Each structure stands twice: as structure tokens, then as C-alpha cells.
XYZ file of N, CA and C in Angstrom:
813
model
N 16.064 10.951 36.509
C 15.920 9.898 37.500
C 15.839 10.494 38.902
N 14.886 10.079 39.731
C 14.781 10.631 41.074
C 15.839 10.054 42.003
N 16.193 10.826 42.998
C 17.151 10.395 44.019
C 16.409 10.336 45.345
N 16.441 9.186 45.993
C 15.804 9.007 47.283
C 16.880 8.912 48.353
N 16.752 9.704 49.361
C 17.709 9.679 50.464
C 17.302 8.616 51.479
N 18.207 7.720 51.797
C 18.002 6.684 52.803
C 19.122 6.758 53.824
N 19.031 5.870 54.809
C 20.052 5.862 55.847
C 21.422 5.511 55.280
N 21.442 4.684 54.241
C 22.709 4.272 53.634
C 23.185 5.247 52.568
N 22.415 6.321 52.310
C 22.811 7.285 51.302
C 21.786 7.399 50.193
N 22.056 8.227 49.206
C 21.108 8.412 48.098
C 21.003 7.158 47.222
N 19.788 6.880 46.747
C 19.526 5.723 45.888
C 18.904 6.228 44.586
N 19.503 5.813 43.486
C 18.999 6.205 42.168
C 17.895 5.240 41.738
N 16.800 5.802 41.248
C 15.711 4.989 40.717
C 15.286 5.545 39.355
N 14.805 4.612 38.528
C 14.401 5.007 37.171
C 13.128 5.845 37.192
N 12.195 5.535 38.086
C 10.931 6.249 38.177
C 10.612 6.543 39.633
N 9.757 7.537 39.822
C 9.231 7.779 41.158
C 8.164 6.741 41.475
N 7.675 6.761 42.702
C 6.660 5.793 43.109
C 5.395 5.964 42.277
N 4.959 7.189 42.084
C 3.745 7.432 41.294
C 3.934 7.032 39.830
N 5.123 7.302 39.285
C 5.390 6.909 37.905
C 5.399 5.390 37.754
N 5.941 4.694 38.757
C 5.953 3.227 38.726
C 4.540 2.664 38.771
N 3.709 3.222 39.649
C 2.320 2.764 39.731
C 1.575 3.026 38.424
N 1.810 4.196 37.835
C 1.168 4.514 36.565
C 1.643 3.582 35.458
N 2.933 3.235 35.474
C 3.495 2.322 34.478
C 2.845 0.947 34.574
N 2.720 0.409 35.778
C 2.113 -0.905 35.948
C 0.615 -0.866 35.660
N -0.022 0.249 35.960
C -1.443 0.370 35.628
C -1.650 0.314 34.116
N -0.741 0.954 33.379
C -0.826 0.887 31.924
C -0.679 -0.533 31.403
N 0.264 -1.280 31.962
C 0.435 -2.676 31.558
C -0.810 -3.497 31.890
N -1.355 -3.338 33.087
C -2.552 -4.089 33.476
C -3.740 -3.738 32.586
N -3.870 -2.446 32.258
C -4.950 -2.042 31.356
C -4.785 -2.673 29.978
N -3.534 -2.699 29.467
C -3.285 -3.327 28.175
C -3.605 -4.809 28.181
N -3.228 -5.513 29.239
C -3.519 -6.950 29.354
C -5.026 -7.177 29.429
N -5.726 -6.325 30.173
C -7.179 -6.472 30.290
C -7.861 -6.280 28.936
N -7.417 -5.275 28.166
C -8.002 -5.044 26.839
C -7.725 -6.222 25.917
N -6.490 -6.756 25.988
C -6.145 -7.905 25.152
C -7.023 -9.112 25.483
N -7.214 -9.398 26.776
C -8.037 -10.537 27.179
C -9.486 -10.350 26.765
N -9.974 -9.101 26.863
C -11.351 -8.842 26.446
C -11.515 -9.061 24.942
N -10.548 -8.554 24.152
C -10.599 -8.747 22.691
C -10.495 -10.221 22.335
N -9.610 -10.940 23.041
C -9.454 -12.373 22.765
C -10.740 -13.135 23.075
N -11.422 -12.750 24.153
C -12.682 -13.408 24.493
C -13.729 -13.166 23.420
N -13.807 -11.932 22.904
C -14.763 -11.638 21.838
C -14.458 -12.434 20.579
N -13.167 -12.500 20.219
C -12.774 -13.262 19.021
C -13.049 -14.744 19.223
N -12.750 -15.244 20.416
C -12.958 -16.665 20.702
C -14.425 -17.039 20.613
N -15.317 -16.162 21.105
C -16.749 -16.454 21.046
C -17.269 -16.479 19.612
N -16.633 -15.700 18.740
C -17.091 -15.622 17.344
C -16.367 -16.614 16.434
N -15.516 -17.455 16.991
C -14.725 -18.392 16.193
C -15.238 -19.819 16.390
N -15.392 -20.539 15.282
C -15.736 -21.957 15.338
C -14.430 -22.735 15.405
N -14.055 -23.124 16.597
C -12.727 -23.703 16.808
C -12.576 -25.069 16.167
N -13.686 -25.746 15.870
C -13.584 -27.041 15.202
C -12.903 -26.903 13.850
N -13.275 -25.832 13.108
C -12.668 -25.611 11.795
C -11.209 -25.195 11.922
N -10.872 -24.494 13.010
C -9.484 -24.095 13.216
C -8.602 -25.316 13.460
N -9.067 -26.229 14.344
C -8.256 -27.416 14.623
C -8.197 -28.344 13.418
N -9.232 -28.291 12.563
C -9.265 -29.150 11.381
C -8.537 -28.536 10.191
N -8.060 -27.281 10.325
C -7.441 -26.575 9.203
C -6.205 -27.272 8.645
N -5.287 -27.789 9.477
C -4.105 -28.465 8.901
C -4.471 -29.637 7.994
N -5.483 -30.424 8.393
C -5.893 -31.556 7.555
C -6.505 -31.074 6.248
N -7.322 -30.022 6.314
C -7.938 -29.477 5.098
C -6.870 -28.909 4.173
N -5.913 -28.168 4.741
C -4.843 -27.601 3.925
C -4.013 -28.692 3.266
N -3.738 -29.755 4.000
C -2.982 -30.869 3.429
C -3.753 -31.537 2.297
N -5.063 -31.665 2.464
C -5.891 -32.277 1.416
C -5.906 -31.407 0.160
N -6.053 -30.082 0.333
C -6.060 -29.186 -0.825
C -4.704 -29.198 -1.522
N -3.626 -29.233 -0.741
C -2.294 -29.263 -1.340
C -2.088 -30.529 -2.160
N -2.589 -31.644 -1.661
C -2.453 -32.898 -2.417
C -3.261 -32.858 -3.702
N -4.409 -32.172 -3.676
C -5.234 -32.053 -4.876
C -4.625 -31.071 -5.878
N -3.887 -30.064 -5.372
C -3.342 -29.015 -6.231
C -2.020 -29.385 -6.869
N -1.403 -30.453 -6.469
C -0.113 -30.871 -7.033
C -0.286 -32.186 -7.791
N 0.368 -32.300 -8.932
C 1.159 -31.263 -9.600
C 0.258 -30.263 -10.312
N 0.754 -29.049 -10.603
C -0.053 -28.075 -11.344
C -0.414 -28.597 -12.731
N -1.511 -28.111 -13.263
C -1.945 -28.515 -14.604
C -1.223 -27.637 -15.626
N -0.052 -28.097 -16.036
C 0.796 -27.294 -16.923
C 0.153 -27.041 -18.285
N -0.748 -27.923 -18.704
C -1.400 -27.726 -20.001
C -2.319 -26.508 -20.012
N -2.654 -26.013 -18.814
C -3.547 -24.858 -18.704
C -2.808 -23.541 -18.908
N -1.486 -23.605 -19.039
C -0.677 -22.386 -19.135
C -1.040 -21.554 -20.362
N -1.495 -22.219 -21.432
C -1.838 -21.479 -22.657
C -3.030 -20.556 -22.442
N -3.843 -20.817 -21.427
C -5.002 -19.975 -21.145
C -4.674 -18.783 -20.245
N -3.420 -18.675 -19.815
C -3.063 -17.653 -18.848
C -2.232 -16.521 -19.427
N -1.714 -16.692 -20.659
C -0.854 -15.647 -21.209
C -1.605 -14.344 -21.400
N -2.804 -14.407 -21.961
C -3.572 -13.187 -22.184
C -4.043 -12.560 -20.875
N -4.550 -13.337 -19.915
C -4.936 -12.721 -18.632
C -3.772 -12.066 -17.891
N -2.585 -12.683 -17.908
C -1.457 -12.061 -17.204
C -1.002 -10.805 -17.948
N -1.153 -10.800 -19.277
C -0.852 -9.597 -20.052
C -1.845 -8.488 -19.706
N -3.132 -8.846 -19.529
C -4.124 -7.872 -19.089
C -3.768 -7.315 -17.711
N -3.289 -8.170 -16.838
C -2.911 -7.740 -15.489
C -1.779 -6.719 -15.537
N -0.775 -6.991 -16.355
C 0.343 -6.057 -16.488
C -0.124 -4.734 -17.080
N -1.028 -4.811 -18.071
C -1.555 -3.589 -18.676
C -2.386 -2.782 -17.681
N -3.167 -3.463 -16.851
C -3.958 -2.767 -15.832
C -3.036 -1.989 -14.906
N -1.972 -2.653 -14.452
C -1.033 -1.995 -13.536
C -0.311 -0.844 -14.216
N 0.127 -1.049 -15.452
C 0.910 -0.026 -16.157
C 0.065 1.189 -16.514
N -1.094 0.950 -17.152
C -1.955 2.065 -17.544
C -2.523 2.782 -16.323
N -2.846 2.009 -15.286
C -3.345 2.627 -14.065
C -2.306 3.511 -13.405
N -1.058 3.073 -13.418
C 0.020 3.874 -12.835
C 0.250 5.147 -13.633
N 0.264 5.039 -14.947
C 0.467 6.221 -15.795
C -0.647 7.242 -15.582
N -1.901 6.762 -15.576
C -3.025 7.676 -15.355
C -2.948 8.318 -13.977
N -2.546 7.545 -12.974
C -2.438 8.088 -11.616
C -1.374 9.166 -11.540
N -0.265 8.983 -12.226
C 0.809 9.982 -12.198
C 0.359 11.298 -12.829
N -0.392 11.216 -13.917
C -0.900 12.438 -14.543
C -1.807 13.215 -13.598
N -2.587 12.492 -12.787
C -3.489 13.162 -11.853
C -2.789 13.546 -10.555
N -1.770 12.777 -10.163
C -1.105 13.019 -8.880
C -0.179 14.231 -8.924
N 0.425 14.507 -10.068
C 1.383 15.620 -10.158
C 0.733 16.960 -9.814
N -0.375 17.348 -10.449
C -0.987 18.632 -10.060
C -1.477 18.646 -8.618
N -1.988 17.501 -8.141
C -2.438 17.435 -6.749
C -1.263 17.650 -5.797
N -0.102 17.078 -6.135
C 1.083 17.232 -5.292
C 1.541 18.688 -5.244
N 1.540 19.379 -6.387
C 1.953 20.791 -6.403
C 0.960 21.666 -5.639
N -0.313 21.284 -5.659
C -1.306 22.051 -4.909
C -1.231 21.769 -3.418
N -0.693 20.602 -3.053
C -0.609 20.226 -1.634
C 0.673 20.710 -0.973
N 1.736 20.899 -1.746
C 3.013 21.347 -1.161
C 2.908 22.796 -0.714
N 3.426 23.091 0.463
C 3.323 24.434 1.022
C 4.046 25.484 0.181
N 5.151 25.092 -0.447
C 5.950 26.069 -1.185
C 5.509 26.249 -2.641
N 4.474 25.522 -3.079
C 3.988 25.685 -4.455
C 2.483 25.903 -4.545
N 1.750 25.670 -3.479
C 0.295 25.812 -3.543
C -0.102 27.284 -3.652
N -1.123 27.593 -4.432
C -1.580 28.993 -4.523
C -2.212 29.498 -3.239
N -2.795 28.580 -2.437
C -3.450 28.987 -1.195
C -3.244 27.902 -0.136
N -2.572 28.285 0.958
C -2.305 27.333 2.029
C -3.573 27.005 2.809
N -4.504 27.956 2.879
C -5.677 27.794 3.729
C -6.916 27.306 2.983
N -6.899 27.308 1.655
C -8.079 26.875 0.914
C -7.781 25.728 -0.041
N -6.834 25.945 -0.964
C -6.557 24.928 -1.982
C -5.780 23.756 -1.390
N -4.807 24.022 -0.525
C -4.013 22.938 0.055
C -4.868 21.933 0.839
N -5.810 22.364 1.686
C -6.661 21.368 2.366
C -7.472 20.507 1.404
N -7.921 21.094 0.287
C -8.660 20.306 -0.703
C -7.754 19.246 -1.324
N -6.515 19.636 -1.663
C -5.572 18.680 -2.233
C -5.240 17.574 -1.239
N -5.059 17.935 0.018
C -4.790 16.920 1.042
C -5.984 16.000 1.236
N -7.188 16.530 1.110
C -8.386 15.697 1.208
C -8.434 14.678 0.077
N -8.068 15.109 -1.126
C -8.019 14.174 -2.262
C -7.002 13.068 -1.995
N -5.849 13.438 -1.459
C -4.807 12.451 -1.166
C -5.292 11.431 -0.141
N -5.902 11.929 0.917
C -6.378 11.031 1.979
C -7.521 10.155 1.477
N -8.445 10.739 0.728
C -9.611 9.991 0.266
C -9.229 8.863 -0.683
N -8.306 9.124 -1.590
C -7.924 8.088 -2.553
C -7.049 7.006 -1.921
N -6.318 7.356 -0.866
C -5.466 6.374 -0.198
C -6.236 5.514 0.791
N -7.346 6.014 1.311
C -8.039 5.320 2.396
C -8.931 4.186 1.915
N -9.242 4.138 0.637
C -10.125 3.102 0.093
C -9.299 2.127 -0.729
N -9.446 0.841 -0.438
C -8.685 -0.196 -1.122
C -9.090 -0.311 -2.587
N -8.157 -0.783 -3.400
C -8.417 -0.909 -4.839
C -9.561 -1.884 -5.128
N -9.734 -2.923 -4.300
C -10.843 -3.856 -4.513
C -12.188 -3.156 -4.327
N -12.267 -2.260 -3.346
C -13.512 -1.530 -3.122
C -13.766 -0.565 -4.278
N -12.702 0.110 -4.734
C -12.856 0.969 -5.908
C -13.345 0.154 -7.102
N -12.774 -1.045 -7.273
C -13.174 -1.900 -8.393
C -14.641 -2.293 -8.287
N -15.103 -2.645 -7.087
C -16.513 -2.998 -6.904
C -17.426 -1.827 -7.259
N -17.053 -0.624 -6.827
C -17.861 0.553 -7.135
C -17.874 0.842 -8.632
N -16.697 0.740 -9.253
C -16.596 1.059 -10.679
C -17.280 0.016 -11.542
N -17.253 -1.242 -11.117
C -17.960 -2.283 -11.867
C -19.456 -2.011 -11.872
N -19.972 -1.501 -10.740
C -21.387 -1.160 -10.678
C -21.715 0.044 -11.554
N -20.725 0.910 -11.782
C -20.960 2.140 -12.553
C -20.711 1.930 -14.045
N -19.539 1.382 -14.402
C -19.161 1.271 -15.813
C -19.148 -0.163 -16.311
N -19.460 -1.120 -15.437
C -19.523 -2.505 -15.857
C -18.207 -3.236 -15.648
N -18.247 -4.572 -15.658
C -17.027 -5.356 -15.440
C -16.077 -5.278 -16.631
N -14.818 -5.591 -16.368
C -13.834 -5.599 -17.440
C -12.536 -4.936 -17.044
N -11.604 -4.924 -17.985
C -10.270 -4.392 -17.735
C -10.296 -2.900 -17.456
N -11.192 -2.174 -18.134
C -11.216 -0.720 -17.951
C -11.537 -0.345 -16.506
N -12.457 -1.081 -15.894
C -12.776 -0.827 -14.485
C -11.554 -1.066 -13.610
N -10.762 -2.089 -13.943
C -9.547 -2.347 -13.184
C -8.524 -1.240 -13.335
N -8.383 -0.711 -14.546
C -7.431 0.383 -14.777
C -7.824 1.614 -13.969
N -9.102 1.956 -14.005
C -9.561 3.135 -13.271
C -9.407 2.937 -11.764
N -9.720 1.722 -11.280
C -9.583 1.444 -9.853
C -8.134 1.579 -9.397
N -7.213 1.036 -10.172
C -5.789 1.127 -9.821
C -5.322 2.582 -9.864
N -5.779 3.332 -10.861
C -5.332 4.723 -10.980
C -5.835 5.574 -9.817
N -7.107 5.411 -9.438
C -7.648 6.190 -8.328
C -6.937 5.836 -7.030
N -6.707 4.558 -6.822
C -6.034 4.117 -5.597
C -4.610 4.653 -5.506
N -3.970 4.869 -6.655
C -2.566 5.273 -6.676
C -2.363 6.773 -6.567
N -3.420 7.558 -6.766
C -3.262 9.017 -6.757
C -2.712 9.493 -5.417
N -3.346 9.070 -4.336
C -2.932 9.532 -3.021
C -1.520 9.124 -2.663
N -1.150 7.888 -3.001
C 0.198 7.392 -2.706
C 1.243 8.232 -3.423
N 1.065 8.406 -4.731
C 2.056 9.145 -5.518
C 2.082 10.620 -5.131
N 0.912 11.210 -4.943
C 0.846 12.636 -4.621
C 1.462 12.926 -3.251
N 1.243 12.046 -2.294
C 1.793 12.276 -0.949
C 3.321 12.277 -0.975
N 3.907 11.245 -1.592
C 5.372 11.175 -1.644
C 5.950 12.318 -2.476
N 5.227 12.690 -3.533
C 5.747 13.737 -4.411
C 5.668 15.104 -3.741
N 4.580 15.403 -3.042
C 4.503 16.734 -2.426
C 5.488 16.863 -1.271
N 5.794 15.748 -0.611
C 6.840 15.791 0.413
C 8.204 16.068 -0.219
N 8.452 15.498 -1.400
C 9.704 15.775 -2.109
C 9.766 17.241 -2.559
N 8.631 17.802 -2.955
C 8.600 19.201 -3.378
C 8.920 20.118 -2.200
N 8.392 19.805 -1.035
C 8.630 20.650 0.135
C 10.075 20.573 0.627
N 10.803 19.528 0.214
C 12.180 19.364 0.672
C 13.217 19.847 -0.336
N 12.800 20.533 -1.396
C 13.754 20.992 -2.404
C 14.634 22.110 -1.837
N 15.726 22.345 -2.530
C 16.638 23.417 -2.145
C 16.062 24.756 -2.613
N 15.709 25.603 -1.660
C 15.073 26.882 -2.000
C 16.032 27.854 -2.666
N 17.331 27.637 -2.496
C 18.315 28.559 -3.078
C 18.224 28.574 -4.599
N 18.057 27.416 -5.205
C 17.944 27.353 -6.659
C 16.694 28.075 -7.150
N 15.614 27.916 -6.408
C 14.370 28.581 -6.789
C 14.533 30.096 -6.684
N 15.165 30.552 -5.625
C 15.381 31.985 -5.444
C 16.284 32.558 -6.533
N 17.294 31.781 -6.939
C 18.204 32.264 -7.973
C 17.484 32.438 -9.306
N 16.614 31.485 -9.660
C 15.878 31.587 -10.918
C 14.832 32.691 -10.833
N 14.208 32.843 -9.686
C 13.228 33.914 -9.504
C 13.880 35.279 -9.643
N 15.117 35.409 -9.167
C 15.826 36.693 -9.235
C 16.128 37.124 -10.657
N 16.136 36.201 -11.603
C 16.390 36.554 -12.999
C 15.162 37.142 -13.679
N 14.021 37.158 -12.962
C 12.790 37.675 -13.549
C 11.954 36.614 -14.218
N 12.248 35.341 -13.940
C 11.497 34.245 -14.549
C 10.057 34.237 -14.036
N 9.144 33.763 -14.880
C 7.744 33.665 -14.490
C 7.547 32.480 -13.541
N 6.332 32.354 -13.012
C 6.031 31.263 -12.081
C 6.223 29.902 -12.740
N 5.796 29.786 -14.004
C 5.919 28.512 -14.702
C 7.380 28.219 -15.048
N 8.145 29.239 -15.360
C 9.569 29.027 -15.631
C 10.323 28.609 -14.367
N 9.954 29.207 -13.249
C 10.570 28.806 -11.978
C 10.249 27.342 -11.676
N 9.021 26.948 -11.937
C 8.626 25.565 -11.685
C 9.360 24.608 -12.617
N 9.487 25.013 -13.897
C 10.106 24.132 -14.886
C 11.606 23.992 -14.692
N 12.280 25.066 -14.260
C 13.746 25.039 -14.188
C 14.285 25.017 -12.762
N 13.447 25.346 -11.796
C 13.938 25.364 -10.425
C 13.419 24.244 -9.551
N 12.211 23.738 -9.853
C 11.592 22.711 -9.010
C 11.622 21.342 -9.668
N 11.167 21.270 -10.925
C 11.056 19.976 -11.601
C 12.388 19.225 -11.663
N 13.509 19.870 -12.021
C 14.770 19.099 -12.041
C 15.161 18.524 -10.682
N 14.767 19.189 -9.605
C 15.119 18.691 -8.275
C 14.279 17.487 -7.861
N 13.029 17.423 -8.325
C 12.154 16.326 -7.912
C 12.080 15.210 -8.951
N 12.763 15.378 -10.089
C 12.690 14.369 -11.149
C 13.148 12.987 -10.681
N 14.281 12.852 -9.961
C 14.666 11.509 -9.483
C 13.633 10.904 -8.530
N 13.091 11.728 -7.629
C 12.069 11.225 -6.704
C 10.819 10.800 -7.463
N 10.446 11.568 -8.472
C 9.265 11.236 -9.276
C 9.442 9.898 -9.980
N 10.616 9.685 -10.570
C 10.870 8.422 -11.264
C 10.839 7.250 -10.284
N 11.450 7.433 -9.111
C 11.436 6.369 -8.116
C 10.036 6.055 -7.629
N 9.225 7.088 -7.410
C 7.841 6.881 -6.970
C 7.044 6.144 -8.034
N 7.234 6.516 -9.299
C 6.494 5.880 -10.389
C 6.804 4.395 -10.480
N 8.074 4.046 -10.422
C 8.463 2.638 -10.533
C 7.991 1.854 -9.314
N 8.135 2.449 -8.132
C 7.719 1.775 -6.910
C 6.215 1.517 -6.909
N 5.437 2.502 -7.344
C 3.992 2.316 -7.368
C 3.591 1.300 -8.430
N 4.285 1.291 -9.561
C 3.989 0.291 -10.590
C 4.217 -1.116 -10.046
N 5.276 -1.305 -9.272
C 5.549 -2.599 -8.660
C 4.411 -2.999 -7.725
N 3.914 -2.049 -6.933
C 2.797 -2.346 -6.031
C 1.531 -2.670 -6.820
N 1.296 -1.928 -7.904
C 0.085 -2.130 -8.689
C 0.068 -3.472 -9.410
N 1.231 -4.002 -9.752
C 1.280 -5.341 -10.332
C 0.664 -6.340 -9.359
N 0.995 -6.216 -8.087
C 0.472 -7.136 -7.077
C -1.021 -6.919 -6.853
N -1.440 -5.656 -6.800
C -2.847 -5.389 -6.549
C -3.726 -5.791 -7.731
N -3.229 -5.615 -8.934
C -4.049 -5.926 -10.107
C -4.254 -7.426 -10.298
N -3.420 -8.258 -9.668
C -3.595 -9.706 -9.821
C -4.865 -10.212 -9.150
N -5.406 -9.454 -8.201
C -6.594 -9.926 -7.484
C -7.858 -9.176 -7.890
N -7.738 -8.160 -8.743
C -8.922 -7.409 -9.134
C -9.918 -8.271 -9.899
N -9.420 -9.297 -10.585
C -10.319 -10.181 -11.323
C -11.279 -10.944 -10.426
N -10.957 -11.052 -9.147
C -11.844 -11.745 -8.211
C -13.182 -11.038 -8.068
N -13.213 -9.736 -8.366
C -14.474 -8.994 -8.303
C -14.964 -8.609 -9.695
N -14.313 -9.145 -10.746
C -14.774 -8.915 -12.109
C -14.093 -7.793 -12.845
N -12.921 -7.343 -12.354
C -12.232 -6.218 -12.995
C -11.159 -6.666 -13.972
N -11.210 -7.889 -14.467
C -10.279 -8.356 -15.476
C -8.962 -8.822 -14.907
N -8.115 -9.332 -15.800
C -6.812 -9.816 -15.380
C -6.824 -11.282 -14.989
N -5.695 -11.740 -14.482
C -5.559 -13.155 -14.154
C -6.398 -13.538 -12.945
N -6.802 -12.567 -12.146
C -7.667 -12.869 -11.012
C -8.993 -13.476 -11.439
N -9.455 -13.139 -12.649
C -10.695 -13.708 -13.170
C -10.537 -15.204 -13.401
N -9.378 -15.612 -13.920
C -9.104 -17.041 -14.089
C -9.005 -17.735 -12.739
N -8.410 -17.054 -11.765
C -8.295 -17.633 -10.432
C -9.658 -17.837 -9.802
N -10.540 -16.867 -9.966
C -11.877 -16.994 -9.407
C -12.638 -18.162 -10.044
N -12.526 -18.291 -11.372
C -13.206 -19.391 -12.047
C -12.694 -20.746 -11.608
N -11.380 -20.853 -11.428
C -10.803 -22.123 -10.989
C -11.189 -22.438 -9.550
N -11.243 -21.426 -8.703
C -11.657 -21.653 -7.314
C -13.124 -22.058 -7.231
N -13.964 -21.452 -8.055
C -15.396 -21.778 -8.022
C -15.665 -23.203 -8.477
N -14.841 -23.710 -9.381
C -15.017 -25.081 -9.882
C -14.137 -26.086 -9.156
N -13.437 -25.640 -8.115
C -12.551 -26.505 -7.311
C -11.488 -27.180 -8.178
N -11.023 -26.460 -9.205
C -9.962 -26.985 -10.076
C -8.615 -26.641 -9.439
N -8.231 -27.386 -8.416
C -7.048 -27.048 -7.634
C -5.742 -27.117 -8.424
N -5.560 -28.050 -9.371
C -4.328 -28.009 -10.186
C -4.194 -26.709 -10.987
N -5.335 -26.181 -11.468
C -5.297 -24.894 -12.167
C -4.992 -23.758 -11.199
N -5.550 -23.841 -9.996
C -5.302 -22.803 -8.988
C -3.818 -22.724 -8.662
N -3.173 -23.870 -8.469
C -1.747 -23.869 -8.140
C -0.916 -23.304 -9.281
N -1.308 -23.590 -10.527
C -0.581 -23.040 -11.672
C -0.757 -21.529 -11.747
N -1.982 -21.053 -11.519
C -2.237 -19.612 -11.555
C -1.439 -18.905 -10.468
N -1.378 -19.485 -9.286
C -0.605 -18.888 -8.203
C 0.879 -18.830 -8.542
N 1.380 -19.843 -9.212
C 2.784 -19.841 -9.637
C 3.038 -18.743 -10.665
N 2.106 -18.565 -11.601
C 2.254 -17.518 -12.612
C 2.219 -16.140 -11.949
N 1.306 -15.958 -10.987
C 1.239 -14.677 -10.260
C 2.538 -14.430 -9.506
N 3.048 -15.471 -8.858
C 4.313 -15.326 -8.125
C 5.447 -14.948 -9.057
N 5.505 -15.575 -10.223
C 6.547 -15.261 -11.189
C 6.433 -13.825 -11.675
N 5.206 -13.364 -11.941
C 5.000 -11.981 -12.396
C 5.422 -10.986 -11.325
N 5.112 -11.277 -10.076
C 5.474 -10.375 -8.987
C 6.986 -10.327 -8.799
N 7.631 -11.496 -8.892
C 9.093 -11.546 -8.742
C 9.771 -10.754 -9.858
N 9.290 -10.906 -11.094
C 9.883 -10.179 -12.219
C 9.676 -8.678 -12.049
N 8.464 -8.270 -11.627
C 8.206 -6.840 -11.429
C 9.065 -6.283 -10.303
N 9.288 -7.065 -9.265
C 10.150 -6.624 -8.166
C 11.587 -6.461 -8.649
N 12.052 -7.387 -9.482
C 13.417 -7.311 -10.009
C 13.571 -6.091 -10.913
N 12.589 -5.869 -11.788
C 12.647 -4.705 -12.678
C 12.612 -3.414 -11.868
N 11.734 -3.367 -10.876
C 11.620 -2.175 -10.046
C 12.924 -1.889 -9.301
N 13.531 -2.927 -8.752
C 14.791 -2.743 -8.015
C 15.903 -2.257 -8.946
N 15.986 -2.799 -10.146
C 17.008 -2.384 -11.096
C 16.821 -0.921 -11.511
N 15.576 -0.547 -11.794
C 15.304 0.822 -12.237
C 15.590 1.803 -11.103
N 15.117 1.483 -9.883
C 15.360 2.383 -8.760
C 16.854 2.490 -8.452
N 17.578 1.365 -8.604
C 19.021 1.412 -8.395
C 19.727 2.285 -9.420
N 19.252 2.256 -10.674
C 19.846 3.090 -11.707
C 19.537 4.566 -11.481
N 18.329 4.850 -10.938
C 17.948 6.238 -10.693
C 18.710 6.808 -9.514
N 18.765 6.040 -8.441
C 19.417 6.523 -7.223
C 20.932 6.530 -7.383
């Protein structure tokens, strides 16, 4: 804090004059950018539909209640497909993420300057593209269906799992690794007995956490033709069958709540 000498004595201030001017300039610049963005959004928005939205939402809600409970028999198989998409996709992602994580961690990669950047590129590339986009691409390549959804979920999950896992590998206790190395153990023995036991709890937590996320993501893959309950939701929305839509949303909510409860219990048992 600067001290300014005045006739009455020294005065403490939080910033100097130049720092204060720079601070206010930053605020004014931020406000100007916000107003410019708001003007662009406002010009591209049809405000009539915005003001009419509460009435439309109320009308749809009245049409969607009560849910068509008799339609529940058509949802058991799609929700089972959704769970399978999330589960198989997570398992496949873990098989691919583990080697990528070991190649990305500084203390296990064979080459910090060549192989590690490639592994990090894989992590970034798979994390940067949404599962819906992966599903659209895969549907064009291998056709619509559950298999496209499984592959989309697995590719999307590689970067997430590998990133958290390689960070856990880099944070292991090096003393245990050094002790096993001193016994003359090979590289694979050091990995099996010095590294894997230390990251096993983190690996289990990452797997369960990602499975919980994939349950939520797989519920909407059917909207683009990748199977699961999202396919039923798309059909009901296209035919304006609002009682069916409300029932499907309730089933999705129930599946997500159950997966969250299972995930929390498993992570609590691991930790």
C-alpha cells in the first residue's frame, strides 16, 4: 500500500493514482464489452417469443400432465440400452485411458519430449469434442444404433479419465518406487507393485465418477440416432406427444438419481 505525505501526516491508500485509474479503466472496458455483446444478442433475438415463453411453457405443461403411465412398458428396454451404453462405454474408455495416462505422466512416460506431447494431444482432443458430436460423426461412419452410442461415450471419456489418472500417477510417493527399484525389479514389476497399488483407489473413483456422468450423457444420444431412451424422447417430441415426453423425462430423472446414489455410495466406500 502506498503512503502519501500530507500536511496532516501520512495517509494510507490501497492503490496509487495510476493503479486506481487503471482499475477503473478495466471496469469501464468490461462494461463496454458487456453492453456491446448485449446489443448483438438483442439484435439477433425475437423478443416476441421471449415475452410469450411463459404462456407457451404453461400450455405445454398442461398438455404434459398427467404423464401417460401406460407408456412405461415401452421404456424399459430403451432405458436398459442407455445404461448399457454408459457402462460399456466407460469400460472401453478405461482400457484406452490407462495406457494414455501412463504415457502422459512425467514419471512414467518413456519420452517427455516426444511421447508425452502425443498422449496429451489425445487427452485434449477427446475431451474437447462433445459426445453428441462424436455420435453424429460415428452414425455417419458406422450407422445409427447402440454401438455408435457406446463408441461415442468411450471416445469422449478417454480424455477425462486419462487426465485425472495421469495426475494421480504424478502425485504418487516416489519412495515406494525407489525401494522396489532398488531390489532389482524390472520396469513392469515396479509399475505393478510400486505404482498401481498407489493409484488403485483413484482409478476406482474416476471410473465410478465417469460412469455417473456417462449415464446422463447417454440419455440424450438417442436424439441424434445413437440408441437409448433419447430415441423415444425424440419420437415423442416429433409427434407432440407431451404426456409421453413428461413420462420419459421422469424415467430419465429417476435413472440419473439412482446412478448418482450408486456413485456416491461406491466412492464413499473407496475413499
